mmCIF file of C-alpha atoms in Angstrom:
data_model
loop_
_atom_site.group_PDB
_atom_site.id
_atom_site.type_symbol
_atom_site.label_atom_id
_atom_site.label_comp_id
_atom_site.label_asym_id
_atom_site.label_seq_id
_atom_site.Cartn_x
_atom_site.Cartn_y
_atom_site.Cartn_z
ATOM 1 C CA UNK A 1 -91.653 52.644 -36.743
ATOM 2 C CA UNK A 2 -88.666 54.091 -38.450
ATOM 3 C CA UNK A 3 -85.499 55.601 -36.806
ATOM 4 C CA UNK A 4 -82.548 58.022 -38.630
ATOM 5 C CA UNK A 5 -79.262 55.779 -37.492
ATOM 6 C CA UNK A 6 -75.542 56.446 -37.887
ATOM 7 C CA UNK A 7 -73.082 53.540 -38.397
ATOM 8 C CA UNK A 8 -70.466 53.156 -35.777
ATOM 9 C CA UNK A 9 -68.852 50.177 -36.923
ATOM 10 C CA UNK A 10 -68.320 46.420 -36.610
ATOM 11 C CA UNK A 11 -67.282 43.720 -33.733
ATOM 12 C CA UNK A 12 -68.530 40.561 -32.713
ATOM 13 C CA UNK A 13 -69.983 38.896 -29.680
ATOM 14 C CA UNK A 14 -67.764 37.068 -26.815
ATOM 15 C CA UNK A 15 -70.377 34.361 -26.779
ATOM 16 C CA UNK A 16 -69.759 30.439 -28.166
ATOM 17 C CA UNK A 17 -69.868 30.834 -31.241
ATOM 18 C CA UNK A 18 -69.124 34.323 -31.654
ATOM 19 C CA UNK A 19 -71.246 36.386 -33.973
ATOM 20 C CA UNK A 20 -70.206 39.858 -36.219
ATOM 21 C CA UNK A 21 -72.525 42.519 -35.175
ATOM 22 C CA UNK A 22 -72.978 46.263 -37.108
ATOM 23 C CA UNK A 23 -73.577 49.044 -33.904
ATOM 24 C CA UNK A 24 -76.296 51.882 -35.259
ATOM 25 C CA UNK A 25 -76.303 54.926 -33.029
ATOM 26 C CA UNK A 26 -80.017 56.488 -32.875
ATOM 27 C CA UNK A 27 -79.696 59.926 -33.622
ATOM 28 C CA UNK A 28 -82.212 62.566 -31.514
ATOM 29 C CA UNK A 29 -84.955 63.662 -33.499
ATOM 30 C CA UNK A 30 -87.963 65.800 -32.796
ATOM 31 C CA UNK A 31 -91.323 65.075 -34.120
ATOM 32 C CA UNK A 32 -92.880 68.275 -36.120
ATOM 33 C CA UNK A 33 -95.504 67.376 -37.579
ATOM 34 C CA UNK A 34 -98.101 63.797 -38.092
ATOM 35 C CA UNK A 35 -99.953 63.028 -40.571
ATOM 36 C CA UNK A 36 -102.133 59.354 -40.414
ATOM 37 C CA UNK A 37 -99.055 57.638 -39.262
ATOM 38 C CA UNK A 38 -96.093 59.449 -41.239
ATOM 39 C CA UNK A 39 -94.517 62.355 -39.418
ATOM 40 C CA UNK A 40 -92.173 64.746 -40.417
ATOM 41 C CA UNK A 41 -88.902 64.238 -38.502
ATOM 42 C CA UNK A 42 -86.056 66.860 -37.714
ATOM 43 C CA UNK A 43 -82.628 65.693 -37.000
ATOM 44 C CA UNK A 44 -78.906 66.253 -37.016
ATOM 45 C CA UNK A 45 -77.287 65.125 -40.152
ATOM 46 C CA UNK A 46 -73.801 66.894 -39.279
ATOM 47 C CA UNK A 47 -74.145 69.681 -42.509
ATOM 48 C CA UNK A 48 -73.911 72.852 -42.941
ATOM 49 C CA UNK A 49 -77.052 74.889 -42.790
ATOM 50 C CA UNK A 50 -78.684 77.170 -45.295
ATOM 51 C CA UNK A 51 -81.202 79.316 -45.476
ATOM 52 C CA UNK A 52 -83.525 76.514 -46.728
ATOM 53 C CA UNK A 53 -83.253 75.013 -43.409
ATOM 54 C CA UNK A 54 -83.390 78.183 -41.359
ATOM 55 C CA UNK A 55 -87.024 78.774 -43.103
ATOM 56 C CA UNK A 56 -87.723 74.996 -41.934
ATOM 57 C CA UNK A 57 -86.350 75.579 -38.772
ATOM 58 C CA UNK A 58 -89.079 78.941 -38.116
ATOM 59 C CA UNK A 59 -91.757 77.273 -39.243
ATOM 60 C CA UNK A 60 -91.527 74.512 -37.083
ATOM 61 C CA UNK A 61 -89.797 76.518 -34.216
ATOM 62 C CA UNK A 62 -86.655 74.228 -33.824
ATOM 63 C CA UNK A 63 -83.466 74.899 -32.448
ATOM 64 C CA UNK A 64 -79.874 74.532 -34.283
ATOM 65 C CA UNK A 65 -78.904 71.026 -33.417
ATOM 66 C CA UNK A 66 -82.103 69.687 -35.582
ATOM 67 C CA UNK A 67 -81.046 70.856 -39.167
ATOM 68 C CA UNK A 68 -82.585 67.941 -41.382
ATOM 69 C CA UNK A 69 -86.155 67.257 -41.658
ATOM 70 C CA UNK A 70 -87.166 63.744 -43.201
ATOM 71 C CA UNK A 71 -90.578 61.989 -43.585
ATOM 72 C CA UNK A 72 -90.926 58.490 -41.182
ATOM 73 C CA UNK A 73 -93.185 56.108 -39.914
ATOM 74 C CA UNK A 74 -93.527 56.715 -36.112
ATOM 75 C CA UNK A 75 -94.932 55.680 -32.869
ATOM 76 C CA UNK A 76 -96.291 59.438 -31.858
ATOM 77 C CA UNK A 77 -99.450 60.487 -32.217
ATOM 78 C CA UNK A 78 -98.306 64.226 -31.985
ATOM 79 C CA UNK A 79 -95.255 66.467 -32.406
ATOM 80 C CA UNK A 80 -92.371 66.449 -29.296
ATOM 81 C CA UNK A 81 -89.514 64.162 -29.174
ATOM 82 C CA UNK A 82 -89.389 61.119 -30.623
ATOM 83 C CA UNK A 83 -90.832 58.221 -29.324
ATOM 84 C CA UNK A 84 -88.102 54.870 -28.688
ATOM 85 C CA UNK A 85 -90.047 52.554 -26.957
ATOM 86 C CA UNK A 86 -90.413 49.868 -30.071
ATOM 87 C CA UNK A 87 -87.023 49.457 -30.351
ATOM 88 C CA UNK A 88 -87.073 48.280 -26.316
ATOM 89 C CA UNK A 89 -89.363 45.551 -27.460
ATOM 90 C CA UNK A 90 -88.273 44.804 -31.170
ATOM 91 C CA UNK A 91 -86.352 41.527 -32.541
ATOM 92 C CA UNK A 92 -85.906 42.433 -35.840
ATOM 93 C CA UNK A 93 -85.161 45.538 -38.045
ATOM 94 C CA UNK A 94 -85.098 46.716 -41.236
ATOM 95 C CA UNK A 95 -81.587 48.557 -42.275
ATOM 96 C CA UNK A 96 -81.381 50.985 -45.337
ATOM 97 C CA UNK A 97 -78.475 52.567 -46.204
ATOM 98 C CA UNK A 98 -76.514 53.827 -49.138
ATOM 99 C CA UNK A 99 -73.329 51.371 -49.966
ATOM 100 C CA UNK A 100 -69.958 52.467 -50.619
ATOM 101 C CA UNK A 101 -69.326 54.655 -53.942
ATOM 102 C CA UNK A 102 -67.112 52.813 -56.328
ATOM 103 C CA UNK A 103 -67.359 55.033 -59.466
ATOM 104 C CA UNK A 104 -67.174 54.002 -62.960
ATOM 105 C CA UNK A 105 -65.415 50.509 -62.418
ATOM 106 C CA UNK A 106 -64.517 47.624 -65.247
ATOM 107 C CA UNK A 107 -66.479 44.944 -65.950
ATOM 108 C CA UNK A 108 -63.860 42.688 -63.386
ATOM 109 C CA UNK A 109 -64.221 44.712 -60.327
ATOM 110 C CA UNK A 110 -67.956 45.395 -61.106
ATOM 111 C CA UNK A 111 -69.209 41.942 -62.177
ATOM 112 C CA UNK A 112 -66.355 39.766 -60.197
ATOM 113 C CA UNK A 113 -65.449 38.524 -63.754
ATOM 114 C CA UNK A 114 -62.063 36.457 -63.829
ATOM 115 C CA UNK A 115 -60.740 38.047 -66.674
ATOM 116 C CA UNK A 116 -57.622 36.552 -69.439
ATOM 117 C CA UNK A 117 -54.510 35.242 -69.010
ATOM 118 C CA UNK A 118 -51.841 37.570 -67.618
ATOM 119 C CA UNK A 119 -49.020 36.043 -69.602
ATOM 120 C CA UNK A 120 -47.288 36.473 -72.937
ATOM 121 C CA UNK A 121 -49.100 37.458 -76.225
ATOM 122 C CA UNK A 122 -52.317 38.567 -75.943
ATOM 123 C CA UNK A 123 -54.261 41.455 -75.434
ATOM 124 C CA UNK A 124 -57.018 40.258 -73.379
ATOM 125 C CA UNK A 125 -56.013 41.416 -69.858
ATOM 126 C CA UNK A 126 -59.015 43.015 -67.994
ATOM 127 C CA UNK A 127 -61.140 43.582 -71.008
ATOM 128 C CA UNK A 128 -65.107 41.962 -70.993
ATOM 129 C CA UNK A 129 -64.267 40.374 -73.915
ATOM 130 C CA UNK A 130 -66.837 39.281 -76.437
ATOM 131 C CA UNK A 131 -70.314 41.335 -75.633
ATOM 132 C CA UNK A 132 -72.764 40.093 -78.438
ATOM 133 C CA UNK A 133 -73.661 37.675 -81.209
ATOM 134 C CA UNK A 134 -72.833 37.527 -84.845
ATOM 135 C CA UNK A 135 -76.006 39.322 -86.606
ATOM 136 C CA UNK A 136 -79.012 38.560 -85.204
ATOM 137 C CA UNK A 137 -80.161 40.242 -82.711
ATOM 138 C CA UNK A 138 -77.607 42.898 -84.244
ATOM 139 C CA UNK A 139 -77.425 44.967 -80.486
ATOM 140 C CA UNK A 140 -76.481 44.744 -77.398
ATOM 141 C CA UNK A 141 -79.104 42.653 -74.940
ATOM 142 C CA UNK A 142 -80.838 44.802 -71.652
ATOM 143 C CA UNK A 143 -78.833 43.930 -68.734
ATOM 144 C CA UNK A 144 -75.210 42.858 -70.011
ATOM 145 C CA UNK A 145 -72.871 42.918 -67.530
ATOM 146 C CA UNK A 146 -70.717 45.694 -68.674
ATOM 147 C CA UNK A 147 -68.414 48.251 -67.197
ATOM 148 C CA UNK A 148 -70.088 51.671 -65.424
ATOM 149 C CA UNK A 149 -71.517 53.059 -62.251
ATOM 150 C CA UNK A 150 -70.913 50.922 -59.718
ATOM 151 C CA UNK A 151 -72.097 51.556 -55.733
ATOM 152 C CA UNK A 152 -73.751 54.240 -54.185
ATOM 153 C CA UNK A 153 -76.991 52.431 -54.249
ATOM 154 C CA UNK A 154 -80.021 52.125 -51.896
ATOM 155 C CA UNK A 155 -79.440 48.586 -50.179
ATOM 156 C CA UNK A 156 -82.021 47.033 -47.798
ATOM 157 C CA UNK A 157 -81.178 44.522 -45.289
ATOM 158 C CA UNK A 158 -82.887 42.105 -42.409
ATOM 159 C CA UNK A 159 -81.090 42.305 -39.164
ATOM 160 C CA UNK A 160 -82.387 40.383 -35.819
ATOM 161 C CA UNK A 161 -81.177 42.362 -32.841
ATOM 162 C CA UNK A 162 -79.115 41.747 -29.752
ATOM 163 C CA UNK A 163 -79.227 44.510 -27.576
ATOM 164 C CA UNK A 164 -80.260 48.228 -27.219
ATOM 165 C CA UNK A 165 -78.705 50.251 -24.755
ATOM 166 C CA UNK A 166 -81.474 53.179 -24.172
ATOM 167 C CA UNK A 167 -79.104 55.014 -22.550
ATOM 168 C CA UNK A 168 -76.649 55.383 -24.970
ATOM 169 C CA UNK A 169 -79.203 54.718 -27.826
ATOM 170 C CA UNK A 170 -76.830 52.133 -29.289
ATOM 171 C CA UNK A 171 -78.604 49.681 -31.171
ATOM 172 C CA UNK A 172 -76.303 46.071 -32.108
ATOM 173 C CA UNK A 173 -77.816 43.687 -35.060
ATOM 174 C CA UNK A 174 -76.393 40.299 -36.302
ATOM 175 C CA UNK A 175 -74.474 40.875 -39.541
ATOM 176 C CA UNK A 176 -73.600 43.302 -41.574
ATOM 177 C CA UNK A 177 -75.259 46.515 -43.225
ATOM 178 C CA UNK A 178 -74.389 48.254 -46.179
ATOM 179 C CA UNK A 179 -71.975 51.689 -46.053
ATOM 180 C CA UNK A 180 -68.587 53.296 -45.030
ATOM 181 C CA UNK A 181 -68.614 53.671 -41.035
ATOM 182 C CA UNK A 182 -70.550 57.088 -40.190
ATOM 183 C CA UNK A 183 -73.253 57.008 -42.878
ATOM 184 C CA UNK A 184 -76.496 57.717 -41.816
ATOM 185 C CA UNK A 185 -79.588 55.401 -43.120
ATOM 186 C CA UNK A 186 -82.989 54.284 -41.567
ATOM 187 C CA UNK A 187 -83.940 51.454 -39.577
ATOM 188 C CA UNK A 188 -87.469 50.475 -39.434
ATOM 189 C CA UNK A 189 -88.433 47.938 -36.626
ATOM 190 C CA UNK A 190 -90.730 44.920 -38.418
ATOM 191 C CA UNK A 191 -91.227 42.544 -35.497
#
């Protein structure tokens, strides 16, 4: 079963020895559509609408707090809300989320390389320094750790959980997961 989450933020338990905790807020969602176990999911995602969305929300007759739709795994078996039962019962999840955009960084901040020596005569500095060999293979190898794109990827992480308030649908996992604090991602329950 899969969820559409929002990151609140971090803290850490008051027990002996404390532990840091990520809290995921379970966003509403309405169930459209299901298909053999995948269901097509409407949701909030806090954007503007368009009139791509108002044709999704006709078809499917939903009102204007849902203005997303996504494909999930889910517990239904037909379309109305969204069923949150497994999380109840669940011990560990499965986070995905999008990590924190960097940019085009250097080859220091991307690769944690240590770089030269900051003092007197030499040009060195923050460069990557030597990047292939002499003649043979007479190009630069697949996979060099080199300067470009770095963040803003897909990152998948194993969380065991502490508590879910069903009230408030606040969900608290050990550890940390990937993203700036409001990002939205999925959490599918494994166990």
């Amino acid at each position: 079963m899969e969820y559409i989450v929002e990151k609140i933020g971090m803290s850490r338990t008051i027990t002996v020895p404390s532990k840091p905790v990520t809290l995921l807020r379970v966003l509403d969602a309405k169930v459209c559509e299901v298909n053999e176990g995948t269901a097509i999911v409407a949701y909030n995602s806090g954007k503007k609408m368009n009139k791509s969305i108002e044709g999704q929300q006709k078809k499917y007759n939903l009102s204007s707090e849902f203005n997303r739709l996504v494909t999930l795994e889910v517990a239904n078996t037909e379309a109305g809300d969204l069923d949150f039962a497994p999380l109840a019962e669940a011990s560990v999840v499965k986070s995905r989320f999008t990590t924190k955009g960097r940019g085009f960084s250097g080859a220091m901040k991307r690769w944690n390389f240590s770089g030269g020596p900051a003092s007197h005569g030499h040009r060195f500095g923050r460069r990557t320094g030597s990047i292939g060999n002499a003649e043979w293979p007479g190009r630069v190898m697949k996979g060099k750790k080199m300067p470009g794109q770095y963040g803003n990827t897909q990152n998948c992480v194993k969380n065991e959980i502490v508590s879910y308030d069903a009230e408030n649908k606040i969900l608290v996992v050990v550890g940390s997961v990937s993203g700036a604090n409001g990002s939205l991602g999925r959490v599918e329950v494994t166990k």
